[in-house]
Structure formats: C-alpha cells, structure tokens
Amino acid sequence: MALDGVRALVFDVFGTVVDWRSGVAREAAPFLARHGVGAADPAAFADAWRRRYQPAMEEVRSGRRAFTRLDVLHRENLEAVLPDFGIDPARVPAAELDELNLAWHWLDPWPDSVAGLTRLKTRYIIAPLSNGNIILMTDMAKSAGLPWDAILGAEVARAYKPSPEAYLRTAEVLAMRPDEVCLVAAHNGDLAAARRCGLRTAFVPRPTEHGPGQEKDLAPEEDWDVVAEDFLALARMLGA
Amino acid sequence: MALDGVRALVFDVFGTVVDWRSGVAREAAPFLARHGVGAADPAAFADAWRRRYQPAMEEVRSGRRAFTRLDVLHRENLEAVLPDFGIDPARVPAAELDELNLAWHWLDPWPDSVAGLTRLKTRYIIAPLSNGNIILMTDMAKSAGLPWDAILGAEVARAYKPSPEAYLRTAEVLAMRPDEVCLVAAHNGDLAAARRCGLRTAFVPRPTEHGPGQEKDLAPEEDWDVVAEDFLALARMLGA
C-alpha cells in the first residue's frame, strides 16, 4: 500500500480542494456590475486579486512583517487591485469591501472533493494545511460540507507555506513524525517544499484551476509518493 | 431568543462534553492490574492524576514556563502520580506510559453530547475551547463522534484557561467580537473568566463529573445567559 505508516493527510485547499477562480469570479460579478464596470471579466478580476497573494505572504515569510492572517492580506490586496478595474476603493463602503473579501470563505469544492474526503476520513486524520486562516477554512468547510477532523494550516503554524515551519509545526501539532504526514496538493512547488521537510506527498492535478489556458501543474514534476487523478481515485489507491 | 447575535459556541470539554473520570479510570484499570496494584481504585487514580492538572498549567499561566501542550503536562503528571500508587515509573517501559497517557484522547461523551452538538452545529460554529491540545481534541472527536467545525483552544491561543488570552485570542481567531461568542461549560469558574472577557455564557451542570459525591458546580453561581440541563435542552432553548 502506498503511504504505509502515514496517519494524517493534510491538504492544500485553494486549487486542490476548492475552485477559487470560479468562486471569486461569481462573488465579484455583482460587485463589479454595481460599481459600473459590469463589462470587466470577473475571472480576470479573480486572477488579478490572486496575483497579489504570494507577494503579500512573502512580506511575512521574509520576516519583514509579523504573521498576519490571510483575511487581512486579502482585504489589503482587494483595495490594491480595485483601481486596476476602475474602482476607487475609498468610494466603496467598508462593509461592502468586507463582504466581498469573504468571497474566499464561500468557495465551491471540486466535484470529487467532499466524497473523496469523506472516504479518506475513515482511514486518516484529515485537515487543511492551507495558507487560509482558521475562520476562512471553517466557514468554507461549513458551507461546502468539507468533513475536516481539525483546521490546521498557516494560522496554527504561524508561518506561510512554503516556509518549512508551516509543514514542520503542523507535524509537531499532530504529534507525528513528518513521514507520518502526507501533503495532498495540486501544486508541485508545495509538494517539493513538504518533501524537503520529510513529509510524504500526493499529487492530484487540477488542470482548470487557472482556467481553460492553464499551463502549470498539469503533471507531476517529481516522483511523488502518490499521483491520483482526483480524490476518489486517491481514496481507492489508499484503500479508504 | 437567548444569545441573540451569538455566532459561535465554544465548549469546555473535560467534564462538560466528556466524562474524563470514568474514561481515565477505564483505561487505567488494566495498567494498574498489570503492575500489581489491581486493588487500587482506578477512579481514585483518575482523580489523583487530575489533581495535578491545574498546578501544571499554573506554571505556564504564571509565565514561569513557556507554553507547553497538555499531552506533555499529562505525561509529566503521570510519572509524578505513579509512586503514590506504589508504581516506580522508571521501571515501566516508556511506550506503556505513552499509551496510558493517551487515555485522555479516548474519553467518552456524556449521553446527550453528540446529539446536542449535531443540532447546535446547524445554527452555530461549534468548537472546543479546551485546555486540551489539538491532537488530543482531534483524536477524541474522531473516536467519540464529536462534530466540531474547528479545533480551537489553548494550543491555538497559546494560553491556558482561565487566562484572559485563552478567551480573547479565540474570539480573535474567529474574527468575532467577544459578545458574538458563547462559552458552554459545566464550571462556574470558567464561565466567570469568559464573562470578564466579554463572552456570553451557558451553564450545563454535569453533577457526576467528579463521581457520586460531587459538591461543586452543581448549580449556577451567577446569572449566566443560559442555563440548560444538558446539550439537547440547550439546543431547544437556542432554536437549533
């Protein structure tokens, strides 16, 4: 059996478990229309908002900024991206920006996510290891029906992936050796960082995460411990 | 409706959700028999182990010791209490002590806990706010079927109740004002500390937590926002 000795599966979430691009576009569309830029492409808006994600976390990873949870970074990034779409954030009520910022809490899972996680949960502890913060992941789990055993991730570890502390502190909280924990992710870079920390690795491609023209993460780039086409296939391969 | 405006219910766990005394006694009985002290009362052993709980956490609360998770404190307390029962911990294999230490992970819920939590979950975010650490609460939830939305508590807050930080950081992680969070507990002292931090309060007495002769926490000692005889009554009172 692949993953012998593994007791916990931890999951990347944005892209791996849920479809952030479609979800953010869906939540942004009425906002854009209300502010007179209904011709703007909501998916392009989602992409632009997301492009500010890694640079914002890099401020924390580099030590230039104290750990700050993702909801706060998303809110800052929202204000930064609105002018690119012709909207002055100073002219939008704060409550409306707060509500749009929650778009990341209400993302829909990929079609196989809930059924696959439900099966995997019978055999493993399952938890997010996401850069999303605890209430973001909790709201998402409640609305999407994700049956997590616990909410782990950056806010518990006080470190953003791919910093080693994000993976190592997660194993520490689980009271497990790193090789008893497997990261499931659609991103080769995330898996590579986890492997460097001694975690096991499972790759599940999500070829439309970035839309129809996606060019990256279509295939495994290392010999990951498991490669599965979706979460149901992963459950089958793991005997769950 | 009681608790208007509350969005999350957080729960004391040892005593309020699960019956720690019976569970620890059940796990300890074969251990005591194996080590030649089968005449010792397993419930008295559970009580003695538990009596070292508050003093161990006080070392952390006072600042004399860095935050240390409860599994580690329980393990130290176990070695400290064994001589009182005629057992030299140095003569017991470490793996056997490690296993007995997990007794706290496999405690049984009170008869109404799972059904009540399942109903309350339809209306509120529900999470432990326990001094138990994350993997302890996760193992317990999996074995007892506790349907938490997230695992919060001392290890997330890096502070032990009744320190104010344990309550305030929990509200902060939930991105809620303290008065949007209600602590459910069988202990007047825990509720009093939560109220001082601005949380709402619900008292559910557990009159046999300490066995048949229990004298404390049999009745509410302040005008808590809600008093319910068990979790099913609490769900009814909250319209869940």
mmCIF file with all atom_site columns, N, CA and C in Angstrom, chain B residues 148-185:
data_model
loop_
_atom_site.group_PDB
_atom_site.id
_atom_site.type_symbol
_atom_site.label_atom_id
_atom_site.label_alt_id
_atom_site.label_comp_id
_atom_site.label_asym_id
_atom_site.label_entity_id
_atom_site.label_seq_id
_atom_site.pdbx_PDB_ins_code
_atom_site.Cartn_x
_atom_site.Cartn_y
_atom_site.Cartn_z
_atom_site.occupancy
_atom_site.B_iso_or_equiv
_atom_site.pdbx_formal_charge
_atom_site.auth_seq_id
_atom_site.auth_comp_id
_atom_site.auth_asym_id
_atom_site.auth_atom_id
_atom_site.pdbx_PDB_model_num
ATOM 1   N N  . TRP B 1 148 ? -17.225 18.742 15.659 1.00 0.00 ? 148 TRP B N  1
ATOM 2   C CA . TRP B 1 148 ? -16.688 20.114 15.700 1.00 0.00 ? 148 TRP B CA 1
ATOM 3   C C  . TRP B 1 148 ? -16.497 20.684 14.300 1.00 0.00 ? 148 TRP B C  1
ATOM 4   N N  . ASP B 1 149 ? -16.680 21.999 14.186 1.00 0.00 ? 149 ASP B N  1
ATOM 5   C CA . ASP B 1 149 ? -16.349 22.707 12.942 1.00 0.00 ? 149 ASP B CA 1
ATOM 6   C C  . ASP B 1 149 ? -14.867 23.042 12.872 1.00 0.00 ? 149 ASP B C  1
ATOM 7   N N  . ALA B 1 150 ? -14.233 23.197 13.994 1.00 0.00 ? 150 ALA B N  1
ATOM 8   C CA . ALA B 1 150 ? -12.796 23.512 14.064 1.00 0.00 ? 150 ALA B CA 1
ATOM 9   C C  . ALA B 1 150 ? -12.323 23.091 15.446 1.00 0.00 ? 150 ALA B C  1
ATOM 10  N N  . ILE B 1 151 ? -11.010 22.917 15.585 1.00 0.00 ? 151 ILE B N  1
ATOM 11  C CA . ILE B 1 151 ? -10.431 22.612 16.897 1.00 0.00 ? 151 ILE B CA 1
ATOM 12  C C  . ILE B 1 151 ? -9.720  23.867 17.383 1.00 0.00 ? 151 ILE B C  1
ATOM 13  N N  . LEU B 1 152 ? -10.364 24.566 18.307 1.00 0.00 ? 152 LEU B N  1
ATOM 14  C CA . LEU B 1 152 ? -9.735  25.731 18.924 1.00 0.00 ? 152 LEU B CA 1
ATOM 15  C C  . LEU B 1 152 ? -9.321  25.365 20.342 1.00 0.00 ? 152 LEU B C  1
ATOM 16  N N  . GLY B 1 153 ? -8.829  26.341 21.100 1.00 0.00 ? 153 GLY B N  1
ATOM 17  C CA . GLY B 1 153 ? -8.460  26.056 22.484 1.00 0.00 ? 153 GLY B CA 1
ATOM 18  C C  . GLY B 1 153 ? -7.072  26.546 22.817 1.00 0.00 ? 153 GLY B C  1
ATOM 19  N N  . ALA B 1 154 ? -6.540  26.019 23.914 1.00 0.00 ? 154 ALA B N  1
ATOM 20  C CA . ALA B 1 154 ? -5.300  26.524 24.479 1.00 0.00 ? 154 ALA B CA 1
ATOM 21  C C  . ALA B 1 154 ? -4.138  26.488 23.497 1.00 0.00 ? 154 ALA B C  1
ATOM 22  N N  . GLU B 1 155 ? -4.031  25.421 22.705 1.00 0.00 ? 155 GLU B N  1
ATOM 23  C CA . GLU B 1 155 ? -2.854  25.334 21.836 1.00 0.00 ? 155 GLU B CA 1
ATOM 24  C C  . GLU B 1 155 ? -2.925  26.349 20.696 1.00 0.00 ? 155 GLU B C  1
ATOM 25  N N  . VAL B 1 156 ? -4.126  26.660 20.228 1.00 0.00 ? 156 VAL B N  1
ATOM 26  C CA . VAL B 1 156 ? -4.266  27.701 19.206 1.00 0.00 ? 156 VAL B CA 1
ATOM 27  C C  . VAL B 1 156 ? -4.016  29.071 19.830 1.00 0.00 ? 156 VAL B C  1
ATOM 28  N N  . ALA B 1 157 ? -4.563  29.289 21.030 1.00 0.00 ? 157 ALA B N  1
ATOM 29  C CA . ALA B 1 157 ? -4.419  30.581 21.704 1.00 0.00 ? 157 ALA B CA 1
ATOM 30  C C  . ALA B 1 157 ? -3.057  30.736 22.377 1.00 0.00 ? 157 ALA B C  1
ATOM 31  N N  . ARG B 1 158 ? -2.340  29.622 22.545 1.00 0.00 ? 158 ARG B N  1
ATOM 32  C CA . ARG B 1 158 ? -1.061  29.621 23.273 1.00 0.00 ? 158 ARG B CA 1
ATOM 33  C C  . ARG B 1 158 ? -1.251  30.182 24.681 1.00 0.00 ? 158 ARG B C  1
ATOM 34  N N  . ALA B 1 159 ? -2.359  29.833 25.313 1.00 0.00 ? 159 ALA B N  1
ATOM 35  C CA . ALA B 1 159 ? -2.640  30.283 26.680 1.00 0.00 ? 159 ALA B CA 1
ATOM 36  C C  . ALA B 1 159 ? -3.660  29.336 27.280 1.00 0.00 ? 159 ALA B C  1
ATOM 37  N N  . TYR B 1 160 ? -3.508  29.057 28.559 1.00 0.00 ? 160 TYR B N  1
ATOM 38  C CA . TYR B 1 160 ? -4.431  28.168 29.259 1.00 0.00 ? 160 TYR B CA 1
ATOM 39  C C  . TYR B 1 160 ? -5.537  28.958 29.954 1.00 0.00 ? 160 TYR B C  1
ATOM 40  N N  . LYS B 1 161 ? -6.770  28.459 29.833 1.00 0.00 ? 161 LYS B N  1
ATOM 41  C CA . LYS B 1 161 ? -7.854  28.990 30.659 1.00 0.00 ? 161 LYS B CA 1
ATOM 42  C C  . LYS B 1 161 ? -7.481  28.815 32.128 1.00 0.00 ? 161 LYS B C  1
ATOM 43  N N  . PRO B 1 162 ? -7.893  29.703 33.022 1.00 0.00 ? 162 PRO B N  1
ATOM 44  C CA . PRO B 1 162 ? -8.730  30.880 32.762 1.00 0.00 ? 162 PRO B CA 1
ATOM 45  C C  . PRO B 1 162 ? -7.962  32.154 32.458 1.00 0.00 ? 162 PRO B C  1
ATOM 46  N N  . SER B 1 163 ? -6.774  32.089 31.884 1.00 0.00 ? 163 SER B N  1
ATOM 47  C CA . SER B 1 163 ? -6.103  33.327 31.468 1.00 0.00 ? 163 SER B CA 1
ATOM 48  C C  . SER B 1 163 ? -6.971  34.035 30.420 1.00 0.00 ? 163 SER B C  1
ATOM 49  N N  . PRO B 1 164 ? -7.089  35.353 30.505 1.00 0.00 ? 164 PRO B N  1
ATOM 50  C CA . PRO B 1 164 ? -7.939  36.067 29.535 1.00 0.00 ? 164 PRO B CA 1
ATOM 51  C C  . PRO B 1 164 ? -7.551  35.799 28.082 1.00 0.00 ? 164 PRO B C  1
ATOM 52  N N  . GLU B 1 165 ? -6.261  35.621 27.813 1.00 0.00 ? 165 GLU B N  1
ATOM 53  C CA . GLU B 1 165 ? -5.818  35.406 26.431 1.00 0.00 ? 165 GLU B CA 1
ATOM 54  C C  . GLU B 1 165 ? -6.465  34.171 25.811 1.00 0.00 ? 165 GLU B C  1
ATOM 55  N N  . ALA B 1 166 ? -6.770  33.175 26.619 1.00 0.00 ? 166 ALA B N  1
ATOM 56  C CA . ALA B 1 166 ? -7.370  31.958 26.066 1.00 0.00 ? 166 ALA B CA 1
ATOM 57  C C  . ALA B 1 166 ? -8.731  32.272 25.440 1.00 0.00 ? 166 ALA B C  1
ATOM 58  N N  . TYR B 1 167 ? -9.498  33.140 26.078 1.00 0.00 ? 167 TYR B N  1
ATOM 59  C CA . TYR B 1 167 ? -10.818 33.502 25.559 1.00 0.00 ? 167 TYR B CA 1
ATOM 60  C C  . TYR B 1 167 ? -10.705 34.554 24.453 1.00 0.00 ? 167 TYR B C  1
ATOM 61  N N  . LEU B 1 168 ? -9.883  35.580 24.704 1.00 0.00 ? 168 LEU B N  1
ATOM 62  C CA . LEU B 1 168 ? -9.820  36.709 23.772 1.00 0.00 ? 168 LEU B CA 1
ATOM 63  C C  . LEU B 1 168 ? -9.173  36.315 22.454 1.00 0.00 ? 168 LEU B C  1
ATOM 64  N N  . ARG B 1 169 ? -8.132  35.497 22.508 1.00 0.00 ? 169 ARG B N  1
ATOM 65  C CA . ARG B 1 169 ? -7.492  35.080 21.250 1.00 0.00 ? 169 ARG B CA 1
ATOM 66  C C  . ARG B 1 169 ? -8.397  34.137 20.475 1.00 0.00 ? 169 ARG B C  1
ATOM 67  N N  . THR B 1 170 ? -9.239  33.383 21.165 1.00 0.00 ? 170 THR B N  1
ATOM 68  C CA . THR B 1 170 ? -10.187 32.522 20.469 1.00 0.00 ? 170 THR B CA 1
ATOM 69  C C  . THR B 1 170 ? -11.198 33.372 19.696 1.00 0.00 ? 170 THR B C  1
ATOM 70  N N  . ALA B 1 171 ? -11.709 34.425 20.321 1.00 0.00 ? 171 ALA B N  1
ATOM 71  C CA . ALA B 1 171 ? -12.613 35.330 19.597 1.00 0.00 ? 171 ALA B CA 1
ATOM 72  C C  . ALA B 1 171 ? -11.886 35.981 18.423 1.00 0.00 ? 171 ALA B C  1
ATOM 73  N N  . GLU B 1 172 ? -10.648 36.349 18.631 1.00 0.00 ? 172 GLU B N  1
ATOM 74  C CA . GLU B 1 172 ? -9.839  36.983 17.580 1.00 0.00 ? 172 GLU B CA 1
ATOM 75  C C  . GLU B 1 172 ? -9.664  36.051 16.375 1.00 0.00 ? 172 GLU B C  1
ATOM 76  N N  . VAL B 1 173 ? -9.345  34.781 16.646 1.00 0.00 ? 173 VAL B N  1
ATOM 77  C CA . VAL B 1 173 ? -9.188  33.809 15.559 1.00 0.00 ? 173 VAL B CA 1
ATOM 78  C C  . VAL B 1 173 ? -10.515 33.635 14.810 1.00 0.00 ? 173 VAL B C  1
ATOM 79  N N  . LEU B 1 174 ? -11.621 33.704 15.537 1.00 0.00 ? 174 LEU B N  1
ATOM 80  C CA . LEU B 1 174 ? -12.934 33.578 14.908 1.00 0.00 ? 174 LEU B CA 1
ATOM 81  C C  . LEU B 1 174 ? -13.341 34.868 14.184 1.00 0.00 ? 174 LEU B C  1
ATOM 82  N N  . ALA B 1 175 ? -12.537 35.920 14.306 1.00 0.00 ? 175 ALA B N  1
ATOM 83  C CA . ALA B 1 175 ? -12.860 37.224 13.710 1.00 0.00 ? 175 ALA B CA 1
ATOM 84  C C  . ALA B 1 175 ? -14.216 37.721 14.206 1.00 0.00 ? 175 ALA B C  1
ATOM 85  N N  . MET B 1 176 ? -14.471 37.486 15.492 1.00 0.00 ? 176 MET B N  1
ATOM 86  C CA . MET B 1 176 ? -15.727 37.919 16.111 1.00 0.00 ? 176 MET B CA 1
ATOM 87  C C  . MET B 1 176 ? -15.437 38.785 17.324 1.00 0.00 ? 176 MET B C  1
ATOM 88  N N  . ARG B 1 177 ? -16.411 39.662 17.630 1.00 0.00 ? 177 ARG B N  1
ATOM 89  C CA . ARG B 1 177 ? -16.352 40.362 18.909 1.00 0.00 ? 177 ARG B CA 1
ATOM 90  C C  . ARG B 1 177 ? -16.576 39.327 20.001 1.00 0.00 ? 177 ARG B C  1
ATOM 91  N N  . PRO B 1 178 ? -16.023 39.540 21.213 1.00 0.00 ? 178 PRO B N  1
ATOM 92  C CA . PRO B 1 178 ? -16.250 38.562 22.292 1.00 0.00 ? 178 PRO B CA 1
ATOM 93  C C  . PRO B 1 178 ? -17.730 38.273 22.532 1.00 0.00 ? 178 PRO B C  1
ATOM 94  N N  . ASP B 1 179 ? -18.607 39.277 22.384 1.00 0.00 ? 179 ASP B N  1
ATOM 95  C CA . ASP B 1 179 ? -20.025 39.024 22.682 1.00 0.00 ? 179 ASP B CA 1
ATOM 96  C C  . ASP B 1 179 ? -20.747 38.292 21.556 1.00 0.00 ? 179 ASP B C  1
ATOM 97  N N  . GLU B 1 180 ? -20.031 37.959 20.496 1.00 0.00 ? 180 GLU B N  1
ATOM 98  C CA . GLU B 1 180 ? -20.589 37.083 19.460 1.00 0.00 ? 180 GLU B CA 1
ATOM 99  C C  . GLU B 1 180 ? -20.225 35.622 19.710 1.00 0.00 ? 180 GLU B C  1
ATOM 100 N N  . VAL B 1 181 ? -19.490 35.388 20.798 1.00 0.00 ? 181 VAL B N  1
ATOM 101 C CA . VAL B 1 181 ? -19.019 34.044 21.140 1.00 0.00 ? 181 VAL B CA 1
ATOM 102 C C  . VAL B 1 181 ? -19.590 33.678 22.498 1.00 0.00 ? 181 VAL B C  1
ATOM 103 N N  . CYS B 1 182 ? -20.100 32.454 22.631 1.00 0.00 ? 182 CYS B N  1
ATOM 104 C CA . CYS B 1 182 ? -20.627 31.988 23.915 1.00 0.00 ? 182 CYS B CA 1
ATOM 105 C C  . CYS B 1 182 ? -19.849 30.759 24.377 1.00 0.00 ? 182 CYS B C  1
ATOM 106 N N  . LEU B 1 183 ? -19.370 30.803 25.608 1.00 0.00 ? 183 LEU B N  1
ATOM 107 C CA . LEU B 1 183 ? -18.734 29.625 26.202 1.00 0.00 ? 183 LEU B CA 1
ATOM 108 C C  . LEU B 1 183 ? -19.803 28.754 26.849 1.00 0.00 ? 183 LEU B C  1
ATOM 109 N N  . VAL B 1 184 ? -19.768 27.477 26.540 1.00 0.00 ? 184 VAL B N  1
ATOM 110 C CA . VAL B 1 184 ? -20.636 26.489 27.183 1.00 0.00 ? 184 VAL B CA 1
ATOM 111 C C  . VAL B 1 184 ? -19.751 25.681 28.129 1.00 0.00 ? 184 VAL B C  1
ATOM 112 N N  . ALA B 1 185 ? -20.102 25.646 29.401 1.00 0.00 ? 185 ALA B N  1
ATOM 113 C CA . ALA B 1 185 ? -19.236 24.962 30.361 1.00 0.00 ? 185 ALA B CA 1
ATOM 114 C C  . ALA B 1 185 ? -20.041 24.492 31.559 1.00 0.00 ? 185 ALA B C  1
#
